């Protein structure tokens, strides 16, 4: 299937005049949302633009982890001049399509001098120290069997790779399924050049103190740049959140009834879906009347309704 990414790129002034802005998506590749403000890439591009504002357009060495379809890289190569770039995904068979999408949508003068494509988990296959590492990786842990379906690695991740990072059964990072994010951050920290940073996206379905603990255990200082309210993508996997909630969390993941959340935002003068200019704390308070647990969200989805969530873009650097 071929899809246009022009509306998404245009939102960030990155649409091309010479390229088609179309990508090919195979069955195991993350899709592109019809409404670009519902796409995680909208949050990614907001964070990447913020980085350019703060640090300028030159990046010597970068890694894009779990690229999925190449669109994150296509946009980054229009934003930055990157000397060496490694692009990864954990699913080997999608790497050729990711590469083709990037090459088909990038003018030759924007291509990095060194560009490589590798398969692997987190930053393990990254061959050099990086000034920027970008990732938007799944959080919810599931068994190997559940990960066999086509789109599963977009939303779910292999518990056997991360459970070892839990320090006890009541580890909050186990409770909120943040061990995969911790695993990623630990691997990223090892591959950062002095002065380098990580941009990582995390769904706001979990408490603030759990997020802070995750960065702290990775030995990283962090700041949140982007806060967005958007539709839960791949809604079939809300069920996995509900299962995880029942088994480990014993509290609630935070989803929202989409129609109710959109109504609240409209009354306050915000668009839905959108990136908002208020803090995550304020947004959670505002949206509280529309809140759902994962189990309630699962029921709403099975009744044919949509559910929403908060999504965050973070920039992290190793603690001094
Ligand atoms: C949510 S999609 C990310 C899409 C896109 N890069 C973005 O920024 O929105 C996650 C992608 O990462 C891959 N992935 C999942 N876990 C991974 C891991 N631990 N290391 C590398 N890639 C991973 C998945 O196969 C999927 O293609």
Tab-separated table of C-alpha atoms and ligand atoms in Angstrom:
chain	number	residue	atom	x	y	z
A	1	UNK	CA	0.000	0.000	0.000
A	2	UNK	CA	1.305	3.488	-0.879
A	3	UNK	CA	0.246	6.483	1.219
A	4	UNK	CA	0.860	10.217	1.110
A	5	UNK	CA	2.738	11.750	4.028
A	6	UNK	CA	2.441	15.255	2.612
A	7	UNK	CA	-0.284	16.463	5.030
A	8	UNK	CA	1.854	15.414	8.004
A	9	UNK	CA	5.049	16.951	6.577
A	10	UNK	CA	3.168	20.119	5.531
A	11	UNK	CA	2.012	20.627	9.151
A	12	UNK	CA	5.694	21.097	9.980
A	13	UNK	CA	6.625	23.036	6.816
A	14	UNK	CA	8.548	20.001	5.571
A	15	UNK	CA	6.548	19.090	2.454
A	16	UNK	CA	8.826	18.776	-0.589
A	17	UNK	CA	8.449	20.598	-3.878
A	18	UNK	CA	10.469	17.987	-5.762
A	19	UNK	CA	9.713	14.698	-4.011
A	20	UNK	CA	6.454	12.732	-4.025
A	21	UNK	CA	6.082	12.559	-0.235
A	22	UNK	CA	4.636	9.076	-0.639
A	23	UNK	CA	5.759	5.966	1.205
A	24	UNK	CA	5.192	2.281	0.683
A	25	UNK	CA	3.841	0.413	3.730
A	26	UNK	CA	4.177	-3.356	3.958
A	27	UNK	CA	2.000	-5.407	6.340
A	28	UNK	CA	4.439	-5.217	9.274
A	29	UNK	CA	5.052	-1.458	8.975
A	30	UNK	CA	3.306	1.147	11.151
A	31	UNK	CA	0.585	2.971	9.254
A	32	UNK	CA	0.165	6.711	8.774
A	33	UNK	CA	-2.879	8.247	10.440
A	34	UNK	CA	-5.375	9.863	8.094
A	35	UNK	CA	-5.615	12.846	10.472
A	36	UNK	CA	-1.949	13.899	10.847
A	37	UNK	CA	-2.490	15.328	14.356
A	38	UNK	CA	-3.379	11.790	15.470
A	39	UNK	CA	0.011	10.507	14.337
A	40	UNK	CA	2.861	10.008	16.795
A	41	UNK	CA	5.095	11.435	14.076
A	42	UNK	CA	3.397	14.798	14.702
A	43	UNK	CA	4.809	14.701	18.254
A	44	UNK	CA	8.177	13.499	16.908
A	45	UNK	CA	8.465	16.341	14.399
A	46	UNK	CA	7.507	18.881	17.059
A	47	UNK	CA	10.370	17.623	19.267
A	48	UNK	CA	12.852	17.491	16.376
A	49	UNK	CA	11.986	21.070	15.393
A	50	UNK	CA	12.468	22.187	18.986
A	51	UNK	CA	15.890	20.541	18.947
A	52	UNK	CA	16.822	22.409	15.775
A	53	UNK	CA	15.751	25.707	17.353
A	54	UNK	CA	17.950	25.036	20.385
A	55	UNK	CA	20.984	23.373	18.810
A	56	UNK	CA	21.022	24.354	15.126
A	57	UNK	CA	20.821	22.241	11.982
A	58	UNK	CA	24.102	20.316	12.043
A	59	UNK	CA	24.214	16.867	13.567
A	60	UNK	CA	27.422	14.900	13.109
A	61	UNK	CA	26.089	11.438	13.979
A	62	UNK	CA	22.542	10.245	14.627
A	63	UNK	CA	20.548	7.058	15.164
A	64	UNK	CA	16.834	6.571	14.484
A	65	UNK	CA	15.702	3.517	16.414
A	66	UNK	CA	12.584	1.597	15.332
A	67	UNK	CA	11.958	3.740	12.267
A	68	UNK	CA	8.971	1.592	11.189
A	69	UNK	CA	8.360	3.288	7.827
A	70	UNK	CA	11.166	5.837	7.350
A	71	UNK	CA	8.979	8.938	7.694
A	72	UNK	CA	10.760	10.083	10.879
A	73	UNK	CA	14.042	9.973	8.919
A	74	UNK	CA	12.605	11.589	5.778
A	75	UNK	CA	11.513	14.557	7.930
A	76	UNK	CA	14.783	14.673	9.896
A	77	UNK	CA	16.812	14.840	6.668
A	78	UNK	CA	14.770	17.875	5.628
A	79	UNK	CA	15.312	19.530	9.004
A	80	UNK	CA	18.965	18.770	9.724
A	81	UNK	CA	22.271	18.260	7.946
A	82	UNK	CA	23.301	14.852	9.281
A	83	UNK	CA	26.817	13.515	8.638
A	84	UNK	CA	26.347	9.863	9.606
A	85	UNK	CA	23.002	8.211	10.180
A	86	UNK	CA	22.012	4.737	11.273
A	87	UNK	CA	18.388	3.654	10.901
A	88	UNK	CA	17.116	0.571	12.719
A	89	UNK	CA	14.114	-1.594	13.354
A	90	UNK	CA	13.629	-4.803	15.270
A	91	UNK	CA	11.653	-6.368	12.389
A	92	UNK	CA	14.186	-7.477	9.749
A	93	UNK	CA	11.811	-7.805	6.804
A	94	UNK	CA	10.738	-4.146	6.840
A	95	UNK	CA	14.261	-2.707	6.601
A	96	UNK	CA	14.405	-2.758	2.742
A	97	UNK	CA	11.105	-0.838	2.504
A	98	UNK	CA	12.252	1.680	5.125
A	99	UNK	CA	15.420	2.267	3.096
A	100	UNK	CA	13.511	2.610	-0.173
A	101	UNK	CA	11.048	5.085	1.376
A	102	UNK	CA	13.898	7.249	2.667
A	103	UNK	CA	15.863	7.214	-0.596
A	104	UNK	CA	12.731	7.808	-2.734
A	105	UNK	CA	11.790	10.874	-0.679
A	106	UNK	CA	15.137	12.555	-0.124
A	107	UNK	CA	17.058	14.729	-2.575
A	108	UNK	CA	20.620	13.372	-3.010
A	109	UNK	CA	22.243	16.455	-1.444
A	110	UNK	CA	20.298	15.887	1.801
A	111	UNK	CA	21.461	12.283	2.192
A	112	UNK	CA	24.092	11.753	4.892
A	113	UNK	CA	27.625	10.877	3.821
A	114	UNK	CA	27.287	7.651	5.772
A	115	UNK	CA	23.847	6.005	5.856
A	116	UNK	CA	23.280	2.488	7.145
A	117	UNK	CA	20.312	0.295	7.973
A	118	UNK	CA	20.562	-2.332	10.686
A	119	UNK	CA	18.303	-4.733	12.559
A	120	UNK	CA	18.270	-5.008	16.325
A	121	UNK	CA	16.843	-4.158	19.698
A	122	UNK	CA	17.134	-0.643	21.113
A	123	UNK	CA	20.610	0.837	20.545
A	124	UNK	CA	22.473	-2.478	20.512
A	125	UNK	CA	23.208	-2.350	16.751
A	126	UNK	CA	24.219	1.356	16.680
A	127	UNK	CA	27.789	1.408	15.320
A	128	UNK	CA	28.938	4.812	16.588
A	129	UNK	CA	28.567	7.417	19.330
A	130	UNK	CA	25.661	9.706	18.508
A	131	UNK	CA	24.811	13.374	18.930
A	132	UNK	CA	21.124	12.493	18.551
A	133	UNK	CA	19.256	9.263	19.223
A	134	UNK	CA	15.551	9.320	18.371
A	135	UNK	CA	12.989	6.625	19.246
A	136	UNK	CA	9.269	6.113	19.712
A	137	UNK	CA	9.134	2.561	21.036
A	138	UNK	CA	6.243	0.491	22.348
A	139	UNK	CA	5.777	0.257	26.097
A	140	UNK	CA	3.374	-2.549	26.852
A	141	UNK	CA	5.112	-5.856	27.415
A	142	UNK	CA	3.589	-8.999	25.961
A	143	UNK	CA	4.695	-12.578	25.405
A	144	UNK	CA	6.610	-13.703	22.354
A	145	UNK	CA	3.443	-15.400	21.019
A	146	UNK	CA	1.368	-12.206	21.140
A	147	UNK	CA	4.108	-10.449	19.154
A	148	UNK	CA	3.700	-12.702	16.114
A	149	UNK	CA	0.800	-10.755	14.547
A	150	UNK	CA	1.517	-8.239	11.801
A	151	UNK	CA	1.379	-4.898	13.601
A	152	UNK	CA	2.137	-6.057	17.131
A	153	UNK	CA	5.679	-4.653	17.422
A	154	UNK	CA	4.307	-1.152	16.828
A	155	UNK	CA	2.409	-1.286	20.114
A	156	UNK	CA	3.771	-4.231	22.111
A	157	UNK	CA	7.232	-5.308	23.146
A	158	UNK	CA	8.816	-8.562	24.240
A	159	UNK	CA	8.610	-8.981	28.023
A	160	UNK	CA	11.472	-11.496	28.108
A	161	UNK	CA	13.932	-8.772	27.033
A	162	UNK	CA	13.076	-6.361	29.862
A	163	UNK	CA	11.645	-8.208	32.889
A	164	UNK	CA	15.186	-8.693	34.175
A	165	UNK	CA	15.387	-4.927	34.782
A	166	UNK	CA	12.707	-5.116	37.506
A	167	UNK	CA	14.172	-4.962	40.995
A	168	UNK	CA	11.136	-6.569	42.671
A	169	UNK	CA	7.578	-7.620	41.970
A	170	UNK	CA	6.325	-4.223	43.145
A	171	UNK	CA	8.785	-2.249	41.003
A	172	UNK	CA	6.782	0.775	39.712
A	173	UNK	CA	8.444	0.430	36.327
A	174	UNK	CA	7.028	-3.110	36.093
A	175	UNK	CA	3.652	-1.885	37.309
A	176	UNK	CA	3.470	0.804	34.607
A	177	UNK	CA	5.270	-1.244	31.931
A	178	UNK	CA	8.146	1.217	31.726
A	179	UNK	CA	10.910	-1.411	31.845
A	180	UNK	CA	11.222	-1.397	28.011
A	181	UNK	CA	11.734	2.393	28.109
A	182	UNK	CA	14.360	1.932	30.812
A	183	UNK	CA	16.084	-0.724	28.667
A	184	UNK	CA	16.091	1.631	25.689
A	185	UNK	CA	17.432	4.585	27.725
A	186	UNK	CA	20.218	2.480	29.264
A	187	UNK	CA	21.287	1.290	25.817
A	188	UNK	CA	21.046	4.824	24.403
A	189	UNK	CA	23.153	6.325	27.170
A	190	UNK	CA	26.013	4.008	26.205
A	191	UNK	CA	25.872	5.228	22.601
A	192	UNK	CA	25.731	8.983	23.228
A	193	UNK	CA	28.661	11.191	22.280
A	194	UNK	CA	29.627	13.892	24.823
A	195	UNK	CA	26.914	16.594	24.614
A	196	UNK	CA	24.551	14.265	22.756
A	197	UNK	CA	20.862	13.837	23.574
A	198	UNK	CA	18.008	11.364	23.281
A	199	UNK	CA	14.556	12.262	22.013
A	200	UNK	CA	11.999	9.726	23.143
A	201	UNK	CA	8.207	9.676	22.964
A	202	UNK	CA	6.095	8.221	25.772
A	203	UNK	CA	2.323	7.808	26.017
A	204	UNK	CA	0.880	9.753	28.953
A	205	UNK	CA	-1.214	6.865	30.240
A	206	UNK	CA	1.022	6.527	33.271
A	207	UNK	CA	1.792	8.651	36.350
A	208	UNK	CA	4.417	11.393	36.351
A	209	UNK	CA	6.475	9.882	39.170
A	210	UNK	CA	6.861	6.615	37.235
A	211	UNK	CA	8.183	8.532	34.210
A	212	UNK	CA	10.594	10.481	36.427
A	213	UNK	CA	11.803	7.247	38.048
A	214	UNK	CA	12.448	5.708	34.634
A	215	UNK	CA	14.783	8.543	33.551
A	216	UNK	CA	16.367	8.662	36.983
A	217	UNK	CA	17.194	4.909	36.937
A	218	UNK	CA	18.715	5.357	33.491
A	219	UNK	CA	20.916	8.113	34.961
A	220	UNK	CA	19.423	10.754	32.711
A	221	UNK	CA	18.087	14.269	33.186
A	222	UNK	CA	14.998	14.981	31.107
A	223	UNK	CA	12.665	17.724	29.978
A	224	UNK	CA	9.250	17.382	28.370
A	225	UNK	CA	8.809	19.543	25.306
A	226	UNK	CA	5.632	18.391	23.603
A	227	UNK	CA	2.248	17.502	25.076
A	228	UNK	CA	-0.409	16.251	22.644
A	229	UNK	CA	-3.936	14.874	22.950
A	230	UNK	CA	-4.709	12.353	20.246
A	231	UNK	CA	-6.568	9.200	19.307
A	232	UNK	CA	-5.206	5.865	20.499
A	233	UNK	CA	-3.779	4.252	17.364
A	234	UNK	CA	-4.006	0.482	16.753
A	235	UNK	CA	-7.053	0.351	18.999
A	236	UNK	CA	-7.122	-3.439	18.840
A	237	UNK	CA	-4.202	-3.395	21.293
A	238	UNK	CA	-6.105	-1.510	24.020
A	239	UNK	CA	-6.995	-5.039	25.091
A	240	UNK	CA	-3.320	-5.674	25.949
A	241	UNK	CA	-3.320	-2.591	28.160
A	242	UNK	CA	-6.433	-3.940	29.905
A	243	UNK	CA	-4.788	-7.338	30.417
A	244	UNK	CA	-1.633	-5.704	31.733
A	245	UNK	CA	-3.662	-3.423	33.993
A	246	UNK	CA	-5.453	-6.428	35.524
A	247	UNK	CA	-2.267	-8.471	35.951
A	248	UNK	CA	0.362	-5.952	37.077
A	249	UNK	CA	-0.872	-2.391	37.473
A	250	UNK	CA	-3.812	-2.874	39.869
A	251	UNK	CA	-4.477	0.824	39.311
A	252	UNK	CA	-5.578	2.390	36.062
A	253	UNK	CA	-3.820	3.325	32.867
A	254	UNK	CA	-5.178	6.684	31.767
A	255	UNK	CA	-7.228	6.763	28.575
A	256	UNK	CA	-10.007	9.194	27.620
A	257	UNK	CA	-13.356	8.875	25.994
A	258	UNK	CA	-12.588	10.625	22.712
A	259	UNK	CA	-15.913	12.424	22.240
A	260	UNK	CA	-15.918	13.676	25.847
A	261	UNK	CA	-12.256	14.786	25.685
A	262	UNK	CA	-12.813	16.594	22.382
A	263	UNK	CA	-15.826	18.392	23.905
A	264	UNK	CA	-13.835	19.555	26.945
A	265	UNK	CA	-10.999	20.780	24.746
A	266	UNK	CA	-13.386	22.613	22.425
A	267	UNK	CA	-14.997	24.420	25.376
A	268	UNK	CA	-11.541	25.570	26.478
A	269	UNK	CA	-10.589	26.795	23.013
A	270	UNK	CA	-8.301	23.885	22.035
A	271	UNK	CA	-8.525	21.778	18.927
A	272	UNK	CA	-8.705	18.001	19.143
A	273	UNK	CA	-6.462	16.239	18.223
A	274	UNK	CA	-3.652	18.702	18.781
A	275	UNK	CA	-0.391	19.649	20.435
A	276	UNK	CA	-1.332	21.844	23.387
A	277	UNK	CA	0.589	24.684	24.997
A	278	UNK	CA	-0.213	23.793	28.598
A	279	UNK	CA	1.587	21.444	30.953
A	280	UNK	CA	0.786	17.744	31.150
A	281	UNK	CA	-0.455	18.258	34.729
A	282	UNK	CA	-2.928	20.950	33.653
A	283	UNK	CA	-4.131	18.855	30.720
A	284	UNK	CA	-4.754	15.832	32.939
A	285	UNK	CA	-6.797	17.957	35.354
A	286	UNK	CA	-8.813	19.469	32.531
A	287	UNK	CA	-9.543	16.083	30.941
A	288	UNK	CA	-10.266	14.247	34.215
A	289	UNK	CA	-14.065	14.042	33.603
A	290	UNK	CA	-13.378	12.082	30.384
A	291	UNK	CA	-10.904	9.614	31.967
A	292	UNK	CA	-11.192	5.858	31.405
A	293	UNK	CA	-9.248	2.904	32.751
A	294	UNK	CA	-7.755	0.546	30.164
A	295	UNK	CA	-10.597	-1.906	30.846
A	296	UNK	CA	-13.193	0.844	30.274
A	297	UNK	CA	-11.296	1.944	27.158
A	298	UNK	CA	-11.338	-1.650	25.880
A	299	UNK	CA	-15.112	-1.725	26.315
A	300	UNK	CA	-15.558	1.630	24.539
A	301	UNK	CA	-13.502	0.367	21.602
A	302	UNK	CA	-15.428	-2.912	21.418
A	303	UNK	CA	-18.654	-0.840	21.379
A	304	UNK	CA	-17.342	0.964	18.287
A	305	UNK	CA	-16.149	4.194	19.926
A	306	UNK	CA	-12.720	5.798	19.842
A	307	UNK	CA	-10.493	6.484	22.814
A	308	UNK	CA	-7.805	9.128	23.267
A	309	UNK	CA	-4.637	9.564	25.315
A	310	UNK	CA	-1.942	12.092	26.075
A	311	UNK	CA	1.412	11.732	24.341
A	312	UNK	CA	4.670	13.345	25.329
A	313	UNK	CA	7.972	14.175	23.667
A	314	UNK	CA	11.016	14.177	25.967
A	315	UNK	CA	14.625	15.237	25.519
A	316	UNK	CA	17.097	13.496	27.822
A	317	UNK	CA	20.821	13.847	28.498
A	318	UNK	CA	23.099	11.829	30.797
A	319	UNK	CA	23.267	13.270	34.305
A	320	UNK	CA	26.533	15.033	35.022
B	1	LIG	C1	5.571	2.967	17.233
B	1	LIG	S1	6.548	2.456	15.891
B	1	LIG	C2	7.529	3.914	15.633
B	1	LIG	C3	7.199	4.636	14.374
B	1	LIG	C4	8.034	5.854	14.092
B	1	LIG	N1	9.457	5.613	14.207
B	1	LIG	C5	7.665	7.025	14.997
B	1	LIG	O1	8.558	7.712	15.424
B	1	LIG	O2	6.486	7.265	15.258
B	1	LIG	C6	7.735	1.424	16.667
B	1	LIG	C7	8.688	0.733	15.702
B	1	LIG	O3	9.812	0.280	16.465
B	1	LIG	C8	10.057	-1.102	16.222
B	1	LIG	N2	10.523	-1.630	17.506
B	1	LIG	C9	9.781	-2.077	18.535
B	1	LIG	N3	10.568	-2.357	19.593
B	1	LIG	C10	11.841	-2.072	19.211
B	1	LIG	C11	13.093	-2.130	19.870
B	1	LIG	N4	13.184	-2.518	21.129
B	1	LIG	N5	14.206	-1.759	19.183
B	1	LIG	C12	14.108	-1.338	17.885
B	1	LIG	N6	12.939	-1.261	17.211
B	1	LIG	C13	11.815	-1.613	17.870
B	1	LIG	C14	8.738	-1.679	15.755
B	1	LIG	O4	8.934	-2.808	14.918
B	1	LIG	C15	8.101	-0.488	15.021
B	1	LIG	O5	8.464	-0.504	13.673
